[in-house]
PDB file of C-alpha atoms in Angstrom:
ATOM      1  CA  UNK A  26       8.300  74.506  -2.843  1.00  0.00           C
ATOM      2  CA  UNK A  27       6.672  74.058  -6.296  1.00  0.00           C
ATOM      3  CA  UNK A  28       2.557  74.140  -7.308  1.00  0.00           C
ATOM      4  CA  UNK A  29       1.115  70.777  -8.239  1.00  0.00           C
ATOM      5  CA  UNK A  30      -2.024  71.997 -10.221  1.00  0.00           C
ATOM      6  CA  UNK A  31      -4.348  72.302  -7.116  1.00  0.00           C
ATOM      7  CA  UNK A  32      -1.657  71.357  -4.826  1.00  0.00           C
ATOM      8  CA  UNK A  33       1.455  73.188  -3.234  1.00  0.00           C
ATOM      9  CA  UNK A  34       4.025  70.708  -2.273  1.00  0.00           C
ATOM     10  CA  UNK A  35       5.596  71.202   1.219  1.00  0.00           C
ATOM     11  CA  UNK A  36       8.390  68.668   1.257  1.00  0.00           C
ATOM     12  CA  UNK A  37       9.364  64.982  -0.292  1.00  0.00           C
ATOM     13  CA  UNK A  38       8.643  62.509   1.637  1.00  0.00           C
ATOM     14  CA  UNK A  39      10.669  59.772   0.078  1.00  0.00           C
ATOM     15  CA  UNK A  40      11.762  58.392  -3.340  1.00  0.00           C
ATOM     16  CA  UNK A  41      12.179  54.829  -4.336  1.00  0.00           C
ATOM     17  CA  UNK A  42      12.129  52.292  -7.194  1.00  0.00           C
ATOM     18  CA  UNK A  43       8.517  52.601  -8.118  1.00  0.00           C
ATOM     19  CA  UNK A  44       8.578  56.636  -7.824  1.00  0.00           C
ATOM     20  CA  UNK A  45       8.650  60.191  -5.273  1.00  0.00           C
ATOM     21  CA  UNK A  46       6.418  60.480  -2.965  1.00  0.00           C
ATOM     22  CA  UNK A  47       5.442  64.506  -1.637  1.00  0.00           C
ATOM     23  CA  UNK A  48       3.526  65.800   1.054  1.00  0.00           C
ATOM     24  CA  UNK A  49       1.305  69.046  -0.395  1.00  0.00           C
ATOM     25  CA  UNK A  50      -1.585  70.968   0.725  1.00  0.00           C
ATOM     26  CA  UNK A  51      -4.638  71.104  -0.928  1.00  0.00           C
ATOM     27  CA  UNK A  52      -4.880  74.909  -2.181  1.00  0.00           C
ATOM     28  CA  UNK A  53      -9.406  74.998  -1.551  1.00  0.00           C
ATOM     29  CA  UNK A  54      -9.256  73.382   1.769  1.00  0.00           C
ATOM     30  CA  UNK A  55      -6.003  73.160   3.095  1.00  0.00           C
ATOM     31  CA  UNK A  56      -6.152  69.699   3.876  1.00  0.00           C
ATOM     32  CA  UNK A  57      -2.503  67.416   3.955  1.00  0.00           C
ATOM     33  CA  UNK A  58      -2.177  65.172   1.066  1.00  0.00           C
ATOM     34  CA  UNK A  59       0.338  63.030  -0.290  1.00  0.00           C
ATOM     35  CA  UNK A  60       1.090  62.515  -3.704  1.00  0.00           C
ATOM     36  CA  UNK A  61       2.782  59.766  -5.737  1.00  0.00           C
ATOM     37  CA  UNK A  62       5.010  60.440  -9.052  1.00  0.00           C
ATOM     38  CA  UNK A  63       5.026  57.058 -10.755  1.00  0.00           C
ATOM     39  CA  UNK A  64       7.212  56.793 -14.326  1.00  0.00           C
ATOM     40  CA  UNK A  65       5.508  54.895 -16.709  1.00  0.00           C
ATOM     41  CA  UNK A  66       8.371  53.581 -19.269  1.00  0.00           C
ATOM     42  CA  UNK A  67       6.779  50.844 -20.821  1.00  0.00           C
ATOM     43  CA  UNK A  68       3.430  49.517 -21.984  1.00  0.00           C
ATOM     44  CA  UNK A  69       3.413  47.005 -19.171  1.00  0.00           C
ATOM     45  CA  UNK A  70       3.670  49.516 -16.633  1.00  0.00           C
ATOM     46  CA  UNK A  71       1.223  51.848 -18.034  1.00  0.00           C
ATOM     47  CA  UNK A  72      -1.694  49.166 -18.593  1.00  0.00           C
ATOM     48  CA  UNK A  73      -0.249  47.930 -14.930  1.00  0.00           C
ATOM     49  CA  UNK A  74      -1.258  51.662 -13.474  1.00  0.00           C
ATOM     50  CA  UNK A  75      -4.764  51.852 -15.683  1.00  0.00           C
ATOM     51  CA  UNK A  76      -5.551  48.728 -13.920  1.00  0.00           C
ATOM     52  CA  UNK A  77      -4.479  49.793 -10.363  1.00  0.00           C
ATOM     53  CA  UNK A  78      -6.863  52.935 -11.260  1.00  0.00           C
ATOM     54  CA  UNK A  79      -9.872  50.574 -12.417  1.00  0.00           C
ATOM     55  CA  UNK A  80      -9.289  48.391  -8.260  1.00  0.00           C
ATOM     56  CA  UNK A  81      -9.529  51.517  -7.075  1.00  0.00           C
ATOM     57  CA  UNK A  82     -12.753  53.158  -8.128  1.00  0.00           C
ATOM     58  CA  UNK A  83     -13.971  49.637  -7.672  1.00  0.00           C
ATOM     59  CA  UNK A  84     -12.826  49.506  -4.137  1.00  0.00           C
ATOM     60  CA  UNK A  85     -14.430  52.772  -3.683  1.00  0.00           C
ATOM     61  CA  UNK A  86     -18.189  51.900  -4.976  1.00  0.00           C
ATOM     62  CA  UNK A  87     -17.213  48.847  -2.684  1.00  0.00           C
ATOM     63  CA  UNK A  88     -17.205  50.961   0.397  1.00  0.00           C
ATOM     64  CA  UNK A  89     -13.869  48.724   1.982  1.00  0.00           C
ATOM     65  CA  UNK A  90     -13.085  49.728   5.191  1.00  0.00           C
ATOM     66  CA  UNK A  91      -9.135  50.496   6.410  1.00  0.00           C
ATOM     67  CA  UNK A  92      -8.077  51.332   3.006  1.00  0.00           C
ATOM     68  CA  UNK A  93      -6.401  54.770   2.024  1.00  0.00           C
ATOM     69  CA  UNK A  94      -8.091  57.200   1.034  1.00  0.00           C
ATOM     70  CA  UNK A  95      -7.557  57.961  -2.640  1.00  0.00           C
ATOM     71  CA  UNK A  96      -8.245  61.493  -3.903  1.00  0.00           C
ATOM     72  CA  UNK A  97      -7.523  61.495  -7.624  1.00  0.00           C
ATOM     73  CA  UNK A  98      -5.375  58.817 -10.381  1.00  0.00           C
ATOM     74  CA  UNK A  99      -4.639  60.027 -13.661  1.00  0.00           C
ATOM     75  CA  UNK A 100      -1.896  59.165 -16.354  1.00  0.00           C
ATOM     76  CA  UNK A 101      -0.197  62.141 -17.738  1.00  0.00           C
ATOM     77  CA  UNK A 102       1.766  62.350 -20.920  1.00  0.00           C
ATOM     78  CA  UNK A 103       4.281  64.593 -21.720  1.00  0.00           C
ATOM     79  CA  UNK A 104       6.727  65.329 -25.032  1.00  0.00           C
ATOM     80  CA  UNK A 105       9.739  63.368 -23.033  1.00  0.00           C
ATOM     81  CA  UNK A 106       7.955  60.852 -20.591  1.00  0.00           C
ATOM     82  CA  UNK A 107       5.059  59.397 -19.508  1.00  0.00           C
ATOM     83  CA  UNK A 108       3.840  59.305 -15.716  1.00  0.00           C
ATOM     84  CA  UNK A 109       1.260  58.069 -13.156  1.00  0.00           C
ATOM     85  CA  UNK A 110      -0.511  60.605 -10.362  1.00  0.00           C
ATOM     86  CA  UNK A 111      -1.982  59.540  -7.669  1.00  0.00           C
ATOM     87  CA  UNK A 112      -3.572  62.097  -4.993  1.00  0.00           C
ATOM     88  CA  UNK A 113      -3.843  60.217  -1.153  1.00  0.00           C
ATOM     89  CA  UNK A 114      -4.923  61.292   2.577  1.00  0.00           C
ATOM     90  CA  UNK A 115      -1.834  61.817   4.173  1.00  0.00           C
ATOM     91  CA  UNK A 116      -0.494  59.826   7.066  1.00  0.00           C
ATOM     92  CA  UNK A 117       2.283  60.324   9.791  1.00  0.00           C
ATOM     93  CA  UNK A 118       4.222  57.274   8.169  1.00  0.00           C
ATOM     94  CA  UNK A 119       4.179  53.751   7.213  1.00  0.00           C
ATOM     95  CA  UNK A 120       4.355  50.668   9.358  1.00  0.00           C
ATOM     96  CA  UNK A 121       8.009  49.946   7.859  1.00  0.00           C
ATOM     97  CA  UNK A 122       9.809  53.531   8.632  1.00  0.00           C
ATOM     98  CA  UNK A 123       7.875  52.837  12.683  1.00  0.00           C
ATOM     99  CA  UNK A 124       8.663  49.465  12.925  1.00  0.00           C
ATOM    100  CA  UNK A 125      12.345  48.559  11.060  1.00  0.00           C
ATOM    101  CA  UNK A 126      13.868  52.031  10.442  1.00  0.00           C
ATOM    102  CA  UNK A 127      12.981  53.307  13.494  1.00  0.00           C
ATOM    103  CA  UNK A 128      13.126  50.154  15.635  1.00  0.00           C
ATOM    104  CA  UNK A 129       9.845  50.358  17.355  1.00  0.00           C
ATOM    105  CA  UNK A 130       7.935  47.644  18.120  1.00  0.00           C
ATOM    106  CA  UNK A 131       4.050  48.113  19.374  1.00  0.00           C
ATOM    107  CA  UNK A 132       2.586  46.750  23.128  1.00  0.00           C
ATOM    108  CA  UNK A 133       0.435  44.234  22.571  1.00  0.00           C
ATOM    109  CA  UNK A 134      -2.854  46.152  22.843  1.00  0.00           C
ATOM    110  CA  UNK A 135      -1.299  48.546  20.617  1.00  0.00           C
ATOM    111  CA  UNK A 136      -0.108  45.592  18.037  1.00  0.00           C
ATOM    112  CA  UNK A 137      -3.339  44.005  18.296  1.00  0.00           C
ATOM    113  CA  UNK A 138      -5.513  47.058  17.592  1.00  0.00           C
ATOM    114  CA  UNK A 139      -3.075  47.984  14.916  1.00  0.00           C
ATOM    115  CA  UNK A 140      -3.376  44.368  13.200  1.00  0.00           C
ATOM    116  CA  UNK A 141      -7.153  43.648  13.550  1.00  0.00           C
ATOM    117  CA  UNK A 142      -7.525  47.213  11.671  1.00  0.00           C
ATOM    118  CA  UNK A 143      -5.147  45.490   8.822  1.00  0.00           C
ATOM    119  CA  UNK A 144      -7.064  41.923   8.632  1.00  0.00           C
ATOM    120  CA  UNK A 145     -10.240  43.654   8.326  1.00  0.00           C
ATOM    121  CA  UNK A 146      -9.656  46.042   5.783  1.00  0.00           C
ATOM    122  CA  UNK A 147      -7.876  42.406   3.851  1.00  0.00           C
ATOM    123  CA  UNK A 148     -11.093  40.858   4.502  1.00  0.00           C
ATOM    124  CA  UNK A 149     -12.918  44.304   2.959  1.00  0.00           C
ATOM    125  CA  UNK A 150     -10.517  43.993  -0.192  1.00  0.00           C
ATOM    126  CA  UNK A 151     -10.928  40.316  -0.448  1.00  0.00           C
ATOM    127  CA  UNK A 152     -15.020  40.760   0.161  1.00  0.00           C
ATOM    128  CA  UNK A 153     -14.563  43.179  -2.824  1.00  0.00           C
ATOM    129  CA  UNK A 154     -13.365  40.072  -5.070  1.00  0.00           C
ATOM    130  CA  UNK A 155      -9.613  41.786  -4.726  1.00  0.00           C
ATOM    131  CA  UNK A 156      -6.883  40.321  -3.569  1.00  0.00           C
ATOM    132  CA  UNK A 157      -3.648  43.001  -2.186  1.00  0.00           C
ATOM    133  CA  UNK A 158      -0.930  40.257  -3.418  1.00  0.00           C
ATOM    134  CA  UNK A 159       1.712  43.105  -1.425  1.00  0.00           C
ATOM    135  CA  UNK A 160       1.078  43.676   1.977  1.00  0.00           C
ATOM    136  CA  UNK A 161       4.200  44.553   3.891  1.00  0.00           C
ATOM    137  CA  UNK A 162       4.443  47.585   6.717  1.00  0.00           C
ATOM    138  CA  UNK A 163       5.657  49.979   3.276  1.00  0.00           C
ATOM    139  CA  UNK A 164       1.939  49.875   2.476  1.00  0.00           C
ATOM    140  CA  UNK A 165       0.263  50.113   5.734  1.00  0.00           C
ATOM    141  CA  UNK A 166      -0.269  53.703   6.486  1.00  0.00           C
ATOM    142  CA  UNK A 167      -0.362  54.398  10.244  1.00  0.00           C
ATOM    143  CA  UNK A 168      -1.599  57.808  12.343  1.00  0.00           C
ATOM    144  CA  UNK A 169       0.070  57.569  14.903  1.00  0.00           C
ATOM    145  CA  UNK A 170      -1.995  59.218  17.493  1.00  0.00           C
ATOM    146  CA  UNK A 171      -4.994  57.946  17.004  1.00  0.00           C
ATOM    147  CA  UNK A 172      -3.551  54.509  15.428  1.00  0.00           C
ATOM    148  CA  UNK A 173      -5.697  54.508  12.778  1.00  0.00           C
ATOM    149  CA  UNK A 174      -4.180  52.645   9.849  1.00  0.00           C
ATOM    150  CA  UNK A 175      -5.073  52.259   6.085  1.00  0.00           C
ATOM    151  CA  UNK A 176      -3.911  50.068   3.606  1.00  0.00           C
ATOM    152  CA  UNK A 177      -2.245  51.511   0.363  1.00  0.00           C
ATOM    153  CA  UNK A 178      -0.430  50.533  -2.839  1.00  0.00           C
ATOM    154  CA  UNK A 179      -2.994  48.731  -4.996  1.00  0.00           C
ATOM    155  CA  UNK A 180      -0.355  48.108  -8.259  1.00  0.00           C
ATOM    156  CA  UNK A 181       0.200  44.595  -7.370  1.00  0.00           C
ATOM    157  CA  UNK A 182      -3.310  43.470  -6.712  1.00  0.00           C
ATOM    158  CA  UNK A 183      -5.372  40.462  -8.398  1.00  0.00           C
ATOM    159  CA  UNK A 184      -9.067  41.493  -9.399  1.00  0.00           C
ATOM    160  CA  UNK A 185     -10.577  38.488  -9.425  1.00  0.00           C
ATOM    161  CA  UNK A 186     -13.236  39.312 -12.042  1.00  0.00           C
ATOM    162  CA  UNK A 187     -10.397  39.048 -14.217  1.00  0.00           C
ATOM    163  CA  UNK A 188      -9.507  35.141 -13.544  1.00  0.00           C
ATOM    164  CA  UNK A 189     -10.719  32.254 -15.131  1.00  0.00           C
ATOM    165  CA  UNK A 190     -10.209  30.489 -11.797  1.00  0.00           C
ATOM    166  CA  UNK A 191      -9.520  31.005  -7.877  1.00  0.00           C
ATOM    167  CA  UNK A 192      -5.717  30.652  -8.582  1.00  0.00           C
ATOM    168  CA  UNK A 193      -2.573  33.211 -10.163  1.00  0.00           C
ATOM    169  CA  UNK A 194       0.782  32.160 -11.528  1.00  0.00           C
ATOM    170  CA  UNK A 195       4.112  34.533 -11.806  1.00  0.00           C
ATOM    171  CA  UNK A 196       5.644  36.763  -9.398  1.00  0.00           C
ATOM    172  CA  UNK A 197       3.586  39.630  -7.962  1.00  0.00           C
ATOM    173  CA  UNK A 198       4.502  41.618  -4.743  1.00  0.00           C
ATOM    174  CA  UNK A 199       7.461  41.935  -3.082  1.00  0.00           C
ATOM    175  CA  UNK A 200      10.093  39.492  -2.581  1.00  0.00           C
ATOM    176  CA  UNK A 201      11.181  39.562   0.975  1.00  0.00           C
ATOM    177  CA  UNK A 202       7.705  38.800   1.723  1.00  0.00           C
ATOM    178  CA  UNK A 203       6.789  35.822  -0.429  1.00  0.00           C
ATOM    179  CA  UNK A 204       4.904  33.036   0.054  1.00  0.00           C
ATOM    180  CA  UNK A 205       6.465  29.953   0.176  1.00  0.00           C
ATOM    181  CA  UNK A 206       4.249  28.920  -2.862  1.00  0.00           C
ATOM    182  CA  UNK A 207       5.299  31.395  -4.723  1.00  0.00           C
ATOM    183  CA  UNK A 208       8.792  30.687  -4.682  1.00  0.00           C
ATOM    184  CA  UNK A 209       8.255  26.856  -4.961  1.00  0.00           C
ATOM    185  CA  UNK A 210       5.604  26.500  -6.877  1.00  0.00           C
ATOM    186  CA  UNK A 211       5.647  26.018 -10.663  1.00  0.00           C
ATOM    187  CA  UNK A 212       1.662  26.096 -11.246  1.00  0.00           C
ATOM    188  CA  UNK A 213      -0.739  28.500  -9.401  1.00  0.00           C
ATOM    189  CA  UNK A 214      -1.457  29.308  -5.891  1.00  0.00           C
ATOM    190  CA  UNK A 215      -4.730  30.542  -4.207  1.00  0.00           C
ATOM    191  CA  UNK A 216      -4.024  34.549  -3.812  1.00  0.00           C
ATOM    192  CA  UNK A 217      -6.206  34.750  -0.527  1.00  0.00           C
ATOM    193  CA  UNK A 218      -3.814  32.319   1.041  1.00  0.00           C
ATOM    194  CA  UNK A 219      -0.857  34.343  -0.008  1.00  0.00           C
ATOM    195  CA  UNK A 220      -2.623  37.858   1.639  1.00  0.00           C
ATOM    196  CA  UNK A 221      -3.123  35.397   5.095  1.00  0.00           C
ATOM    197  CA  UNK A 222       1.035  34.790   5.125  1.00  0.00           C
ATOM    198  CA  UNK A 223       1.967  38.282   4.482  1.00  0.00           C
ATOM    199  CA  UNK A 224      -0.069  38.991   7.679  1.00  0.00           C
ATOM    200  CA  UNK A 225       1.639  36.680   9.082  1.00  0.00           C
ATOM    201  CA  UNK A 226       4.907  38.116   8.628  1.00  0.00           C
ATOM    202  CA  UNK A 227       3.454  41.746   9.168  1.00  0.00           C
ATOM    203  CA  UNK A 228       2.093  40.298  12.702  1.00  0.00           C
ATOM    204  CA  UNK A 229       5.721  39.078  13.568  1.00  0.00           C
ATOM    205  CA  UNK A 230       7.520  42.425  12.809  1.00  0.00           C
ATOM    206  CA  UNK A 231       4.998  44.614  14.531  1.00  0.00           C
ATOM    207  CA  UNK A 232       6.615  42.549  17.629  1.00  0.00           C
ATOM    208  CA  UNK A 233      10.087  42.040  16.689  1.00  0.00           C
ATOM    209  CA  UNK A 234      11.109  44.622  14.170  1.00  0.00           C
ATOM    210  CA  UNK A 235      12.577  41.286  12.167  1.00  0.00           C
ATOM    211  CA  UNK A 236      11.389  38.923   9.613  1.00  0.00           C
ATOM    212  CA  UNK A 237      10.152  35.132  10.975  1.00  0.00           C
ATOM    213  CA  UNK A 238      12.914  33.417   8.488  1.00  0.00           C
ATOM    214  CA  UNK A 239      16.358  33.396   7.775  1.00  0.00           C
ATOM    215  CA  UNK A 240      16.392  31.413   4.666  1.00  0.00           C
ATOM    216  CA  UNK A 241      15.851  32.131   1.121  1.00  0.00           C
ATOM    217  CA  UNK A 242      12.896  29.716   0.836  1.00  0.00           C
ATOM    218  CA  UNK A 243      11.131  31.367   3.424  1.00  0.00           C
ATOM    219  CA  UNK A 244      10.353  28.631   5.681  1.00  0.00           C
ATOM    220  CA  UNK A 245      10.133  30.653   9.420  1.00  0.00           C
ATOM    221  CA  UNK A 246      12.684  29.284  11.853  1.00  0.00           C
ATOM    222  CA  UNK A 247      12.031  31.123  15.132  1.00  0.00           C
ATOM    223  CA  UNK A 248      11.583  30.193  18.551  1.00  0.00           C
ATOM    224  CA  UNK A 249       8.407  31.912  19.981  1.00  0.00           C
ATOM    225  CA  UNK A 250       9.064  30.750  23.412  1.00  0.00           C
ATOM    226  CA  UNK A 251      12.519  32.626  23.305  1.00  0.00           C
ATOM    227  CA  UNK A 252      10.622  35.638  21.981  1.00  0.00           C
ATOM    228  CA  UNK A 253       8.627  35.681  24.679  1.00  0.00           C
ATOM    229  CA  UNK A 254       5.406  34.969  22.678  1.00  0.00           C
ATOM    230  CA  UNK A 255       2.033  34.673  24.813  1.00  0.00           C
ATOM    231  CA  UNK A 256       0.599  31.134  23.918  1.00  0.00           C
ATOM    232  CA  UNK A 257      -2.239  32.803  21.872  1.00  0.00           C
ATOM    233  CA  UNK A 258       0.230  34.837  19.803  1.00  0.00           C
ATOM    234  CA  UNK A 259       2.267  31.930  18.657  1.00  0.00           C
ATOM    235  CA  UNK A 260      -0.360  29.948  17.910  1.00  0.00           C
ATOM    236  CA  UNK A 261      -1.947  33.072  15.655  1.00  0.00           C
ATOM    237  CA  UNK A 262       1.448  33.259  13.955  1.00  0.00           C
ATOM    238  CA  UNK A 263       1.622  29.531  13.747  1.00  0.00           C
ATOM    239  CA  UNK A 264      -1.566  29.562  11.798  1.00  0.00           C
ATOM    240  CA  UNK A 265      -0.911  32.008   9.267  1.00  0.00           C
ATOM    241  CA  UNK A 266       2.834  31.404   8.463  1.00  0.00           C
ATOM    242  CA  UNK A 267       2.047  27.534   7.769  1.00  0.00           C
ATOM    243  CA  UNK A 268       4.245  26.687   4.420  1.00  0.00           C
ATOM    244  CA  UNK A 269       1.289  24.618   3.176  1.00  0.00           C
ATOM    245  CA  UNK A 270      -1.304  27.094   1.831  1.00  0.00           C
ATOM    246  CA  UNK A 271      -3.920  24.289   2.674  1.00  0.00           C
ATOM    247  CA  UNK A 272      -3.303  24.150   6.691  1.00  0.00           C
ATOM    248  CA  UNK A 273      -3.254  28.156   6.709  1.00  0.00           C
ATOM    249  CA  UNK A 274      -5.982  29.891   8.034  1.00  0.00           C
ATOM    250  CA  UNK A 275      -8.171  32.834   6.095  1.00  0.00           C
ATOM    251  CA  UNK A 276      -7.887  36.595   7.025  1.00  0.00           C
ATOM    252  CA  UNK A 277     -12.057  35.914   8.262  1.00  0.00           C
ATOM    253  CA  UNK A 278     -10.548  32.947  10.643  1.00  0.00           C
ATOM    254  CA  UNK A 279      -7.221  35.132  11.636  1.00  0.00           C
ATOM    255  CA  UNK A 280     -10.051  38.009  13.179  1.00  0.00           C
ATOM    256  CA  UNK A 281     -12.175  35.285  15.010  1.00  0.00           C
ATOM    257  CA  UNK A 282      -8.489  33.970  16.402  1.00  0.00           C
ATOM    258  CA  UNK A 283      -8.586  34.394  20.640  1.00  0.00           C
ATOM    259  CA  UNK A 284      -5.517  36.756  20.394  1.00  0.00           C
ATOM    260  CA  UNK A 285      -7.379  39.481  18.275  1.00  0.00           C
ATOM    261  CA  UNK A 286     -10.634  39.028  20.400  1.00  0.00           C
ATOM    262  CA  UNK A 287      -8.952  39.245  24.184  1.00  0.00           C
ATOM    263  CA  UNK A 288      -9.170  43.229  24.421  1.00  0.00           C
ATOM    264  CA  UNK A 289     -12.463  43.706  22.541  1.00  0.00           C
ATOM    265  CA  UNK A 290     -14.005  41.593  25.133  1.00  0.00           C
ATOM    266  CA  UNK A 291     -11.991  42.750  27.778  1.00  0.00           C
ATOM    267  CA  UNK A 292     -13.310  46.402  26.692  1.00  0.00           C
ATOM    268  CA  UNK A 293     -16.701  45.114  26.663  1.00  0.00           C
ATOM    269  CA  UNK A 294     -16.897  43.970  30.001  1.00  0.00           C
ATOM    270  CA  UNK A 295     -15.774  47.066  31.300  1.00  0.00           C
ATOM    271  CA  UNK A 296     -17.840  48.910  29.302  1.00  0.00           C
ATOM    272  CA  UNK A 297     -21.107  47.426  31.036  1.00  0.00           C
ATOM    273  CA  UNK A 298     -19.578  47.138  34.285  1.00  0.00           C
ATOM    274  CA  UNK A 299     -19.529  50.735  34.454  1.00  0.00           C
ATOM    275  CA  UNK A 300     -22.907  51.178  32.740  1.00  0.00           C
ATOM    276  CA  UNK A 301     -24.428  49.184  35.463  1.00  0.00           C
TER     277      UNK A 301
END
């Protein structure tokens, strides 16, 4: 157990490509955090983490909704090295170690609660003029009692202020969970369309603990019928994993989908029923 200036770390909670991750307490109020050790080797990486520090005061003046809670982001220089800091609420664990590692998939009022949480804090980001360019369950933090979740990991994001136009080009995110139009495409590609299909591949794990393709290309290939997909739910997934950016729906068109809005009303109902 070591002292992190105001923190005392308690235990590592993983370690990975882009840096450690520890659980600590907060030494004034006690309070859980978790804190992320990025290294900073090069000049791209550094001006990649000043940037993801920029999104996220911006996203805080912004008020978004469903997005982690981030304490503190500095850059901190040493004789040897050179390394990020970043300071977050602490959750139970991410959607990835629930859903793959652990095999768990969610009921549907469970997946559906879990998911409308997710599209709306995308909808928050992208209201912000920010675009997440990496969702996958790694960066959805879930509480698992309350299933509460927040969205995390800002490093890959597109701040649209910065664009001379509604489009990117390169390689940003993750590549298990690329767009088809990233892959294919040798010009740009609307980023907000790109958020809508990592959804849709987020919405298909919470259910199956798998990916929707087999192929490197990432054209989806299951059979929702042999899944034992509701009519509503493939339709949903339908939507957002189309391979043509310009037939998929937006995050805003995802949350007015009949699948996300069966319990709310269903709640509703019961709601006044009883009132009455």
């Amino acid at each position: 157990i070591t002292t992190h200036q105001n923190y005392k770390v308690t235990q590592q909670l993983g370690e990975g490509g882009q840096g450690t991750v520890l659980q600590a307490k907060a030494e004034s109020s006690g309070d859980l955090v978790a804190i992320k050790l990025s290294e900073l080797t090069t000049e791209v990486l550094i001006h990649s983490f000043m940037e993801e520090m920029r999104i996220v005061e911006h996203l805080k003046k912004s008020k978004a909704k469903n997005i982690c809670e981030v304490h503190e982001m500095k850059i901190r220089h040493t004789s040897t090295a050179t390394g990020g800091i970043t300071v977050m609420k602490s959750y139970d664990c991410d959607l990835f170690t629930h859903a793959i590692e652990n095999r768990k998939t969610f009921r549907k009022a469970s997946a559906q609660k879990i998911f409308r949480q997710v599209c709306k804090g995308v909808k928050s980001l992208h209201r912000a003029g920010v675009v997440h360019m990496d969702l996958k369950p790694e960066n959805i933090l879930l509480d698992i009692d309350t299933q509460k979740v927040a969205i995390c990991d800002f490093g890959s994001c597109v701040w649209m202020k910065n664009q001379r136009t509604n489009e990117v080009s390169g390689l940003r995110g993750t590549k298990e969970y690329y767009a088809p139009e990233i892959i294919e495409s040798e010009y740009c590609y609307d980023p907000f369309k790109v958020d809508s299909f990592s959804l849709g591949v987020l919405l298909f794990i919470l259910h199956t603990g798998a990916f929707p393709y087999s192929n490197n290309y990432h054209r989806c290939n299951y059979d929702a019928k042999e899944l034992g997909f509701s009519s509503e739910l493939a339709n949903l997934l339908e939507a957002l994993l189309q391979a043509d950016p310009s037939e998929r729906i937006s995050v805003s068109e995802a949350l007015k989908h009949p699948w996300l809005r069966q319990n709310r009303f269903k709640r509703y109902f019961v709601r006044v029923k009883k009132a009455m």
